[in-house]
CSV table of C-alpha atoms and ligand atoms in Angstrom, one decimal:
chain,number,residue,atom,x,y,z
A,11,MET,CA,-77.6,-81.5,-113.2
A,12,THR,CA,-79.0,-85.2,-111.3
A,13,GLY,CA,-80.8,-85.7,-108.4
A,14,PRO,CA,-79.7,-87.6,-105.2
A,15,LEU,CA,-78.8,-91.4,-105.4
A,16,VAL,CA,-81.3,-93.4,-103.1
A,17,LEU,CA,-80.2,-96.7,-102.4
A,18,TYR,CA,-82.7,-99.1,-101.3
A,19,ALA,CA,-81.1,-101.9,-98.7
A,20,GLY,CA,-84.1,-103.3,-97.1
A,21,ARG,CA,-85.4,-106.6,-97.9
A,22,GLY,CA,-85.2,-108.1,-101.4
A,23,ASP,CA,-88.6,-109.4,-101.7
A,24,ALA,CA,-90.2,-105.8,-100.8
A,25,TRP,CA,-87.7,-104.0,-103.4
A,26,PRO,CA,-90.4,-103.9,-106.1
A,27,ARG,CA,-92.9,-102.1,-104.3
A,28,TYR,CA,-90.3,-99.5,-102.5
A,29,ARG,CA,-88.9,-98.7,-105.9
A,30,ASP,CA,-92.3,-97.7,-107.2
A,31,LEU,CA,-93.3,-95.9,-104.3
A,32,LEU,CA,-90.3,-94.0,-102.9
A,33,GLY,CA,-90.0,-92.9,-106.6
A,34,GLU,CA,-93.4,-91.9,-106.4
A,35,ALA,CA,-93.2,-90.0,-103.3
A,36,LEU,CA,-90.0,-88.6,-103.8
A,37,ALA,CA,-91.0,-87.0,-107.0
A,38,ALA,CA,-94.2,-85.6,-105.2
A,39,HIS,CA,-92.0,-84.0,-102.7
A,40,GLY,CA,-90.4,-82.4,-105.7
A,41,VAL,CA,-86.9,-84.8,-105.5
A,42,ALA,CA,-85.7,-85.9,-108.7
A,43,ALA,CA,-84.1,-88.6,-107.4
A,44,ARG,CA,-82.6,-92.1,-108.9
A,45,VAL,CA,-83.7,-94.9,-107.0
A,46,THR,CA,-81.6,-98.0,-106.7
A,47,ASP,CA,-81.4,-101.6,-104.9
A,48,ARG,CA,-77.7,-101.7,-106.6
A,49,ALA,CA,-75.0,-98.9,-106.6
A,50,THR,CA,-72.2,-99.4,-109.0
A,51,HIS,CA,-70.1,-97.2,-106.5
A,52,ALA,CA,-71.0,-97.1,-102.9
A,53,GLN,CA,-69.4,-93.6,-102.9
A,54,ASP,CA,-71.8,-92.2,-105.2
A,55,VAL,CA,-74.9,-92.9,-103.1
A,56,ASP,CA,-76.6,-89.5,-101.1
A,57,TYR,CA,-79.1,-91.4,-98.9
A,58,ILE,CA,-79.6,-95.1,-97.5
A,59,VAL,CA,-83.1,-96.5,-96.9
A,60,TYR,CA,-82.0,-99.3,-94.3
A,61,ALA,CA,-83.0,-102.4,-92.6
A,62,PRO,CA,-81.2,-105.1,-90.6
A,63,ASN,CA,-82.8,-107.7,-92.9
A,64,GLY,CA,-81.3,-106.0,-96.0
A,65,PRO,CA,-77.6,-106.4,-97.5
A,66,ILE,CA,-75.5,-103.8,-95.4
A,67,THR,CA,-73.4,-104.0,-92.6
A,68,ASP,CA,-70.4,-101.8,-93.0
A,69,PHE,CA,-71.6,-98.3,-93.9
A,70,ARG,CA,-67.8,-97.1,-94.5
A,71,PRO,CA,-67.8,-97.3,-98.2
A,72,PHE,CA,-70.8,-94.8,-98.5
A,73,THR,CA,-68.7,-91.8,-98.0
A,74,ARG,CA,-71.0,-89.2,-99.5
A,75,ALA,CA,-74.1,-90.4,-97.8
A,76,LYS,CA,-75.9,-87.9,-95.6
A,77,ALA,CA,-78.4,-90.0,-94.2
A,78,VAL,CA,-79.3,-93.8,-93.4
A,79,LEU,CA,-82.6,-93.8,-93.3
A,80,SER,CA,-84.1,-96.7,-91.3
A,81,LEU,CA,-87.3,-98.6,-92.4
A,82,TRP,CA,-87.6,-99.8,-88.7
A,83,ALA,CA,-88.7,-97.9,-85.9
A,84,GLY,CA,-86.5,-99.7,-83.7
A,85,VAL,CA,-82.6,-99.2,-84.5
A,86,GLU,CA,-81.1,-101.3,-81.6
A,87,LYS,CA,-79.2,-103.8,-84.5
A,88,VAL,CA,-77.7,-100.8,-86.0
A,89,VAL,CA,-77.4,-98.0,-83.7
A,90,ASP,CA,-74.0,-99.7,-82.3
A,91,ASN,CA,-72.7,-100.3,-85.5
A,92,PRO,CA,-69.0,-99.1,-85.3
A,93,THR,CA,-69.0,-98.4,-89.4
A,94,LEU,CA,-71.4,-95.9,-89.2
A,95,THR,CA,-71.0,-92.5,-88.8
A,96,GLN,CA,-73.7,-91.1,-91.1
A,97,PRO,CA,-76.8,-89.5,-89.3
A,98,LEU,CA,-79.3,-92.3,-88.4
A,99,CYS,CA,-83.2,-91.8,-88.7
A,100,ARG,CA,-85.7,-94.3,-87.3
A,101,LEU,CA,-89.0,-94.6,-88.8
A,102,VAL,CA,-92.0,-92.4,-87.6
A,103,ASP,CA,-94.8,-92.9,-89.8
A,104,PRO,CA,-98.6,-92.8,-89.9
A,105,GLY,CA,-99.1,-96.2,-90.9
A,106,LEU,CA,-96.9,-97.9,-88.2
A,107,THR,CA,-98.3,-95.8,-85.1
A,108,GLN,CA,-102.0,-96.4,-86.2
A,109,ALA,CA,-101.0,-100.0,-86.7
A,110,MET,CA,-99.3,-100.0,-83.4
A,111,ALA,CA,-102.3,-98.4,-81.3
A,112,GLU,CA,-105.0,-100.8,-83.2
A,113,TRP,CA,-102.7,-103.9,-81.9
A,114,VAL,CA,-102.5,-102.5,-78.3
A,115,CYS,CA,-106.3,-101.1,-78.3
A,116,ALA,CA,-107.2,-105.1,-79.5
A,117,HIS,CA,-105.1,-106.7,-76.6
A,118,VAL,CA,-106.1,-104.7,-73.8
A,119,LEU,CA,-109.8,-105.2,-74.8
A,120,ARG,CA,-109.1,-108.6,-74.7
A,121,HIS,CA,-107.9,-108.7,-71.2
A,122,HIS,CA,-110.2,-105.6,-70.0
A,123,LEU,CA,-113.3,-107.9,-71.5
A,124,ASP,CA,-112.0,-111.3,-70.8
A,125,THR,CA,-113.0,-112.0,-74.2
A,126,ASP,CA,-111.4,-115.6,-74.0
A,127,ARG,CA,-114.2,-116.7,-71.6
A,128,PHE,CA,-116.5,-116.5,-74.2
A,129,VAL,CA,-114.4,-117.3,-77.6
A,130,THR,CA,-113.4,-120.4,-75.6
A,131,GLY,CA,-116.6,-121.3,-74.0
A,132,GLN,CA,-118.7,-122.5,-76.9
A,133,ASP,CA,-119.8,-125.3,-75.0
A,134,GLY,CA,-123.7,-124.9,-74.4
A,135,VAL,CA,-123.1,-123.2,-71.1
A,136,TRP,CA,-124.9,-119.5,-70.8
A,137,ARG,CA,-122.5,-117.7,-68.6
A,138,ASP,CA,-124.2,-114.4,-68.1
A,139,ASP,CA,-122.8,-114.1,-64.7
A,140,PHE,CA,-119.8,-112.1,-66.1
A,141,VAL,CA,-119.8,-108.0,-65.5
A,142,PRO,CA,-116.5,-106.3,-66.5
A,143,PRO,CA,-115.7,-103.2,-65.2
A,144,LEU,CA,-116.2,-100.4,-67.6
A,145,ALA,CA,-113.1,-98.9,-68.8
A,146,GLY,CA,-112.9,-95.9,-66.7
A,147,GLU,CA,-112.3,-98.2,-63.6
A,148,ARG,CA,-109.0,-100.2,-65.1
A,149,ARG,CA,-105.8,-98.6,-65.2
A,150,VAL,CA,-103.4,-99.0,-67.8
A,151,GLY,CA,-99.7,-98.3,-67.5
A,152,ILE,CA,-97.7,-97.7,-70.4
A,153,LEU,CA,-94.2,-97.8,-70.1
A,154,GLY,CA,-92.6,-95.7,-73.0
A,155,MET,CA,-94.0,-92.8,-73.9
A,156,GLY,CA,-92.6,-91.7,-77.2
A,157,VAL,CA,-94.6,-91.6,-80.8
A,158,LEU,CA,-96.0,-95.4,-80.3
A,159,GLY,CA,-96.7,-95.3,-76.5
A,160,GLN,CA,-98.6,-92.2,-77.0
A,161,ALA,CA,-100.4,-93.0,-79.8
A,162,ALA,CA,-101.7,-96.0,-77.8
A,163,ALA,CA,-102.5,-93.7,-75.0
A,164,ARG,CA,-104.8,-91.8,-76.4
A,165,ALA,CA,-106.4,-94.4,-78.5
A,166,LEU,CA,-107.0,-96.2,-75.1
A,167,ALA,CA,-107.7,-92.9,-73.5
A,168,GLY,CA,-110.7,-92.6,-76.2
A,169,LEU,CA,-112.1,-96.0,-75.2
A,170,GLY,CA,-112.3,-94.7,-71.6
A,171,PHE,CA,-109.3,-96.2,-70.2
A,172,ARG,CA,-107.3,-94.6,-67.1
A,173,ILE,CA,-104.0,-94.1,-68.3
A,174,SER,CA,-100.5,-93.6,-66.7
A,175,GLY,CA,-97.2,-93.5,-68.6
A,176,TRP,CA,-93.8,-93.8,-67.7
A,177,SER,CA,-90.8,-92.0,-69.8
A,178,ARG,CA,-87.1,-91.4,-69.2
A,179,THR,CA,-87.4,-87.7,-69.1
A,180,ALA,CA,-90.0,-85.7,-67.5
A,181,LYS,CA,-92.6,-84.6,-69.8
A,182,THR,CA,-96.3,-83.7,-69.7
A,183,ARG,CA,-99.1,-83.9,-72.1
A,184,PRO,CA,-102.8,-83.2,-71.5
A,185,GLY,CA,-105.0,-86.1,-70.2
A,186,PHE,CA,-102.2,-88.4,-68.9
A,187,ASP,CA,-100.2,-89.0,-65.6
A,188,ILE,CA,-96.5,-89.6,-67.0
A,189,ALA,CA,-93.7,-90.3,-64.3
A,190,HIS,CA,-90.5,-90.9,-65.1
A,191,GLY,CA,-87.5,-92.4,-62.7
A,192,THR,CA,-87.4,-95.4,-60.4
A,193,ASP,CA,-90.0,-93.8,-58.2
A,194,GLY,CA,-92.3,-93.0,-61.2
A,195,LEU,CA,-91.5,-96.9,-62.6
A,196,ARG,CA,-92.8,-98.3,-58.9
A,197,ARG,CA,-96.0,-96.3,-58.7
A,198,ILE,CA,-97.1,-97.3,-62.1
A,199,LEU,CA,-96.4,-101.2,-61.7
A,200,GLU,CA,-97.7,-101.1,-58.5
A,201,HIS,CA,-101.2,-99.5,-59.9
A,202,SER,CA,-101.2,-100.8,-63.6
A,203,GLU,CA,-103.7,-104.0,-63.9
A,204,ILE,CA,-102.6,-104.0,-67.8
A,205,LEU,CA,-99.1,-103.1,-68.2
A,206,VAL,CA,-98.1,-102.1,-72.0
A,207,LEU,CA,-94.7,-102.1,-72.8
A,208,LEU,CA,-93.2,-99.8,-75.7
A,209,LEU,CA,-89.7,-98.8,-74.6
A,210,PRO,CA,-87.3,-99.4,-77.3
A,211,ALA,CA,-84.3,-101.9,-76.7
A,212,THR,CA,-81.4,-100.2,-75.1
A,213,PRO,CA,-78.8,-101.0,-72.4
A,214,GLU,CA,-81.0,-99.2,-70.0
A,215,THR,CA,-84.0,-100.8,-70.6
A,216,HIS,CA,-82.3,-104.4,-70.6
A,217,HIS,CA,-84.5,-106.8,-68.5
A,218,LEU,CA,-86.4,-103.7,-66.9
A,219,LEU,CA,-88.8,-106.0,-65.9
A,220,ASN,CA,-87.0,-108.7,-63.6
A,221,ALA,CA,-87.8,-110.7,-60.4
A,222,ARG,CA,-87.3,-107.7,-58.3
A,223,THR,CA,-89.5,-105.3,-60.9
A,224,LEU,CA,-92.2,-108.1,-61.6
A,225,ALA,CA,-92.6,-108.2,-57.9
A,226,GLN,CA,-93.8,-104.6,-57.6
A,227,THR,CA,-96.6,-105.3,-60.1
A,228,ARG,CA,-100.0,-105.4,-59.0
A,229,ARG,CA,-101.1,-109.0,-58.5
A,230,GLY,CA,-103.1,-110.4,-61.2
A,231,ALA,CA,-101.7,-107.9,-63.6
A,232,VAL,CA,-101.3,-108.5,-67.3
A,233,ILE,CA,-98.4,-107.6,-69.5
A,234,VAL,CA,-98.7,-106.8,-72.9
A,235,ASN,CA,-95.1,-106.3,-74.7
A,236,PRO,CA,-95.2,-104.9,-78.3
A,237,GLY,CA,-92.0,-103.2,-77.5
A,238,ARG,CA,-88.9,-105.7,-77.8
A,239,GLY,CA,-88.2,-109.0,-76.0
A,240,THR,CA,-84.8,-107.8,-74.5
A,241,LEU,CA,-87.2,-105.2,-71.9
A,242,ILE,CA,-88.1,-108.6,-70.2
A,243,ASP,CA,-86.6,-111.3,-68.3
A,244,ASP,CA,-88.1,-114.4,-69.6
A,245,ALA,CA,-87.1,-116.8,-66.7
A,246,ALA,CA,-88.7,-113.9,-64.3
A,247,LEU,CA,-91.8,-113.7,-66.2
A,248,LEU,CA,-92.2,-117.3,-66.3
A,249,ALA,CA,-91.7,-117.8,-62.5
A,250,ALA,CA,-94.0,-114.7,-62.2
A,251,LEU,CA,-96.9,-116.5,-64.2
A,252,ASP,CA,-96.4,-119.8,-62.5
A,253,GLY,CA,-96.8,-118.2,-59.4
A,254,GLY,CA,-100.0,-116.7,-60.0
A,255,HIS,CA,-98.6,-113.1,-59.7
A,256,VAL,CA,-98.9,-112.1,-63.3
A,257,ALA,CA,-102.2,-113.3,-64.5
A,258,HIS,CA,-101.0,-113.2,-68.5
A,259,ALA,CA,-98.8,-111.8,-70.9
A,260,THR,CA,-99.3,-111.4,-74.5
A,261,LEU,CA,-95.8,-111.1,-76.2
A,262,ASP,CA,-94.8,-109.9,-79.7
A,263,VAL,CA,-91.1,-109.4,-79.1
A,264,PHE,CA,-89.1,-111.9,-78.0
A,265,ALA,CA,-85.0,-111.9,-77.2
A,266,ARG,CA,-84.4,-114.1,-80.2
A,267,GLU,CA,-86.7,-114.1,-83.0
A,268,PRO,CA,-88.3,-116.2,-84.4
A,269,LEU,CA,-89.1,-117.7,-81.0
A,270,PRO,CA,-87.4,-121.0,-80.7
A,271,VAL,CA,-90.0,-123.5,-81.3
A,272,ASP,CA,-89.2,-125.1,-77.7
A,273,HIS,CA,-89.1,-122.0,-75.7
A,274,PRO,CA,-91.4,-122.4,-72.9
A,275,PHE,CA,-93.6,-119.1,-73.9
A,276,TRP,CA,-95.3,-121.3,-77.1
A,277,ALA,CA,-97.2,-123.8,-74.6
A,278,HIS,CA,-97.7,-121.6,-71.6
A,279,PRO,CA,-101.2,-121.4,-71.1
A,280,ARG,CA,-101.1,-117.9,-69.5
A,281,VAL,CA,-98.8,-116.6,-72.5
A,282,THR,CA,-100.1,-115.5,-76.1
A,283,VAL,CA,-97.4,-115.5,-78.5
A,284,THR,CA,-97.7,-113.3,-81.5
A,285,PRO,CA,-94.6,-112.7,-84.4
A,286,HIS,CA,-93.8,-109.7,-84.2
A,287,ILE,CA,-96.3,-108.5,-86.3
A,288,ALA,CA,-97.8,-105.7,-83.9
A,289,ALA,CA,-97.0,-102.8,-86.2
A,290,ALA,CA,-95.5,-103.8,-89.4
A,291,THR,CA,-93.8,-101.4,-92.0
A,292,ARG,CA,-96.2,-100.7,-94.6
A,293,PRO,CA,-94.2,-99.5,-97.8
A,294,GLU,CA,-97.2,-97.2,-98.6
A,295,THR,CA,-96.9,-95.0,-95.8
A,296,ALA,CA,-93.1,-95.5,-95.0
A,297,ALA,CA,-92.2,-94.5,-98.5
A,298,GLN,CA,-93.7,-91.2,-97.7
A,299,ALA,CA,-91.7,-90.9,-94.4
A,300,ILE,CA,-88.5,-91.2,-96.0
A,301,ALA,CA,-89.2,-89.2,-99.1
A,302,GLU,CA,-90.4,-86.3,-96.6
A,303,ASN,CA,-86.9,-86.9,-94.6
A,304,ILE,CA,-84.4,-86.8,-98.0
A,305,ALA,CA,-86.7,-83.6,-99.2
A,306,ARG,CA,-85.9,-81.8,-95.9
A,307,ALA,CA,-82.2,-82.8,-96.3
A,308,GLN,CA,-82.3,-81.7,-99.6
A,309,THR,CA,-83.5,-78.6,-98.6
A,310,GLY,CA,-81.2,-77.7,-95.8
A,311,GLN,CA,-83.8,-78.6,-93.3
A,312,PRO,CA,-82.8,-81.0,-90.1
A,313,LEU,CA,-83.6,-84.2,-90.5
A,314,LEU,CA,-86.4,-85.7,-88.6
A,315,ASN,CA,-86.3,-88.6,-85.9
A,316,ARG,CA,-82.5,-88.6,-85.9
A,317,VAL,CA,-81.4,-91.1,-83.5
A,318,ASP,CA,-79.1,-90.1,-80.5
A,319,ARG,CA,-76.3,-92.9,-80.5
A,320,ASP,CA,-75.2,-92.3,-77.3
A,321,ARG,CA,-78.8,-92.9,-75.9
A,322,GLY,CA,-79.5,-95.8,-78.0
A,323,TYR,CA,-82.9,-94.7,-79.5
B,11,NAP,P1,-89.9,-93.4,-79.4
B,11,NAP,O1,-90.8,-92.6,-79.8
B,11,NAP,O2,-88.3,-93.3,-79.3
B,11,NAP,O3,-90.3,-93.8,-77.9
B,11,NAP,C1,-89.5,-94.4,-76.8
B,11,NAP,C2,-90.0,-93.9,-75.6
B,11,NAP,O4,-89.1,-94.9,-74.5
B,11,NAP,C3,-89.7,-92.5,-75.0
B,11,NAP,O5,-90.8,-92.0,-74.1
B,11,NAP,C4,-88.7,-92.5,-74.1
B,11,NAP,O6,-88.5,-91.5,-73.3
B,11,NAP,C5,-88.9,-94.1,-73.3
B,11,NAP,N1,-87.6,-94.5,-72.5
B,11,NAP,C6,-86.4,-95.0,-73.7
B,11,NAP,N2,-85.5,-95.3,-72.5
B,11,NAP,C7,-86.2,-95.2,-71.2
B,11,NAP,C8,-85.7,-95.6,-70.2
B,11,NAP,N3,-84.1,-95.9,-69.7
B,11,NAP,N4,-86.7,-95.1,-69.2
B,11,NAP,C9,-87.9,-94.6,-69.5
B,11,NAP,N5,-88.0,-94.3,-70.6
B,11,NAP,C10,-87.4,-94.8,-71.7
B,11,NAP,O7,-90.2,-94.6,-79.9
B,11,NAP,P2,-91.4,-95.1,-80.9
B,11,NAP,O8,-91.5,-94.9,-81.9
B,11,NAP,O9,-92.6,-95.2,-79.6
B,11,NAP,O10,-91.3,-96.8,-80.4
B,11,NAP,C11,-91.0,-97.6,-79.2
B,11,NAP,C12,-90.6,-99.0,-79.5
B,11,NAP,O11,-91.6,-99.8,-80.1
B,11,NAP,C13,-89.5,-99.3,-80.7
B,11,NAP,O12,-88.4,-98.9,-80.1
B,11,NAP,C14,-89.6,-100.4,-81.3
B,11,NAP,O13,-88.5,-101.4,-80.0
B,11,NAP,C15,-91.0,-100.9,-81.0
B,11,NAP,N6,-91.6,-101.3,-82.2
B,11,NAP,C16,-92.4,-102.3,-82.4
B,11,NAP,C17,-92.9,-102.8,-83.4
B,11,NAP,C18,-93.4,-104.1,-83.1
B,11,NAP,O14,-94.2,-104.8,-84.4
B,11,NAP,N7,-93.8,-104.8,-82.0
B,11,NAP,C19,-93.0,-102.1,-84.3
B,11,NAP,C20,-92.5,-100.7,-84.1
B,11,NAP,C21,-91.9,-100.1,-83.0
B,11,NAP,P3,-88.3,-90.1,-73.4
B,11,NAP,O15,-89.7,-90.0,-74.4
B,11,NAP,O16,-88.2,-89.5,-72.3
B,11,NAP,O17,-87.1,-89.8,-74.5
């Protein structure tokens, strides 16, 4: 009997690495799969390893596929695809999680310590009169306490920061104060000096930060967004920055990517743009996570990290 047919449908240039890594990871999980980037007959495919920048837009021909396994954590580009009837799983992988925790810590620490003051101040002036508060005196809010939000929270808490989180449903995690609902959001906005956005892009989270909610943020707050660009109303953020209510925005993700060259964020003195690099998918760890999920499905266990299509994440 032949093993399952796994179709790689991600970025073409990453195929050679995934071919080797997926093959090895599946074998290590005891799955004798055939991994290909080109299926002669779509109806023979058992699993689709998918990315939005790959070739598949129509899932209907894949009548036998048991799962579509996303190489991205965010699934907003595929979750509404009406041709998708197969179970969809988002990527949860230790490499991605670690990368996000590192990126968030780096940018929170930059603002916490006002590192720019010294990095850009190499002018012969000895500025030794600046003493930042210790992390324990700094309140950081994290909107989105899922896999990545919690990893960022743990890393920041390890440095001593005071963390508050916000999620859709009520939850408790030792060491963190996690709120939900509109009142919970307002409280976090009011007290956070640094606000980290790690929510998915869904209809509910669209422009969560808008003129009204930005006005609820603490004066002088810094916004750090590695979540999704649609979480923020750009015009409202620019107004809040120009009016001095928001001190700085560090943005990794944008409503339109690549961020258009004439977008005001690029030239704004209090905006830092990074090109959606907070947590890239590393084939080495992603292949392991995908192989584990295929191995589970092959042995009749439920798939991990299934997306709830109605919820949108
Ligand atoms: P996740 O585990 O699904 O967590 C999502 C969190 O957001 C959960 O805590 C969820 O609440 C909360 N949430 C969702 N809708 C909400 C709403 N309407 N109101 C309040 N809270 C809401 O996702 P993840 O793995 O942490 O990833 C988060 C996002 O990071 C991804 O969706 C993606 O957009 C982004 N991302 C960015 C990069 C990058 O390089 N910049 C890389 C990877 C991921 P519950 O806990 O109650 O469900």
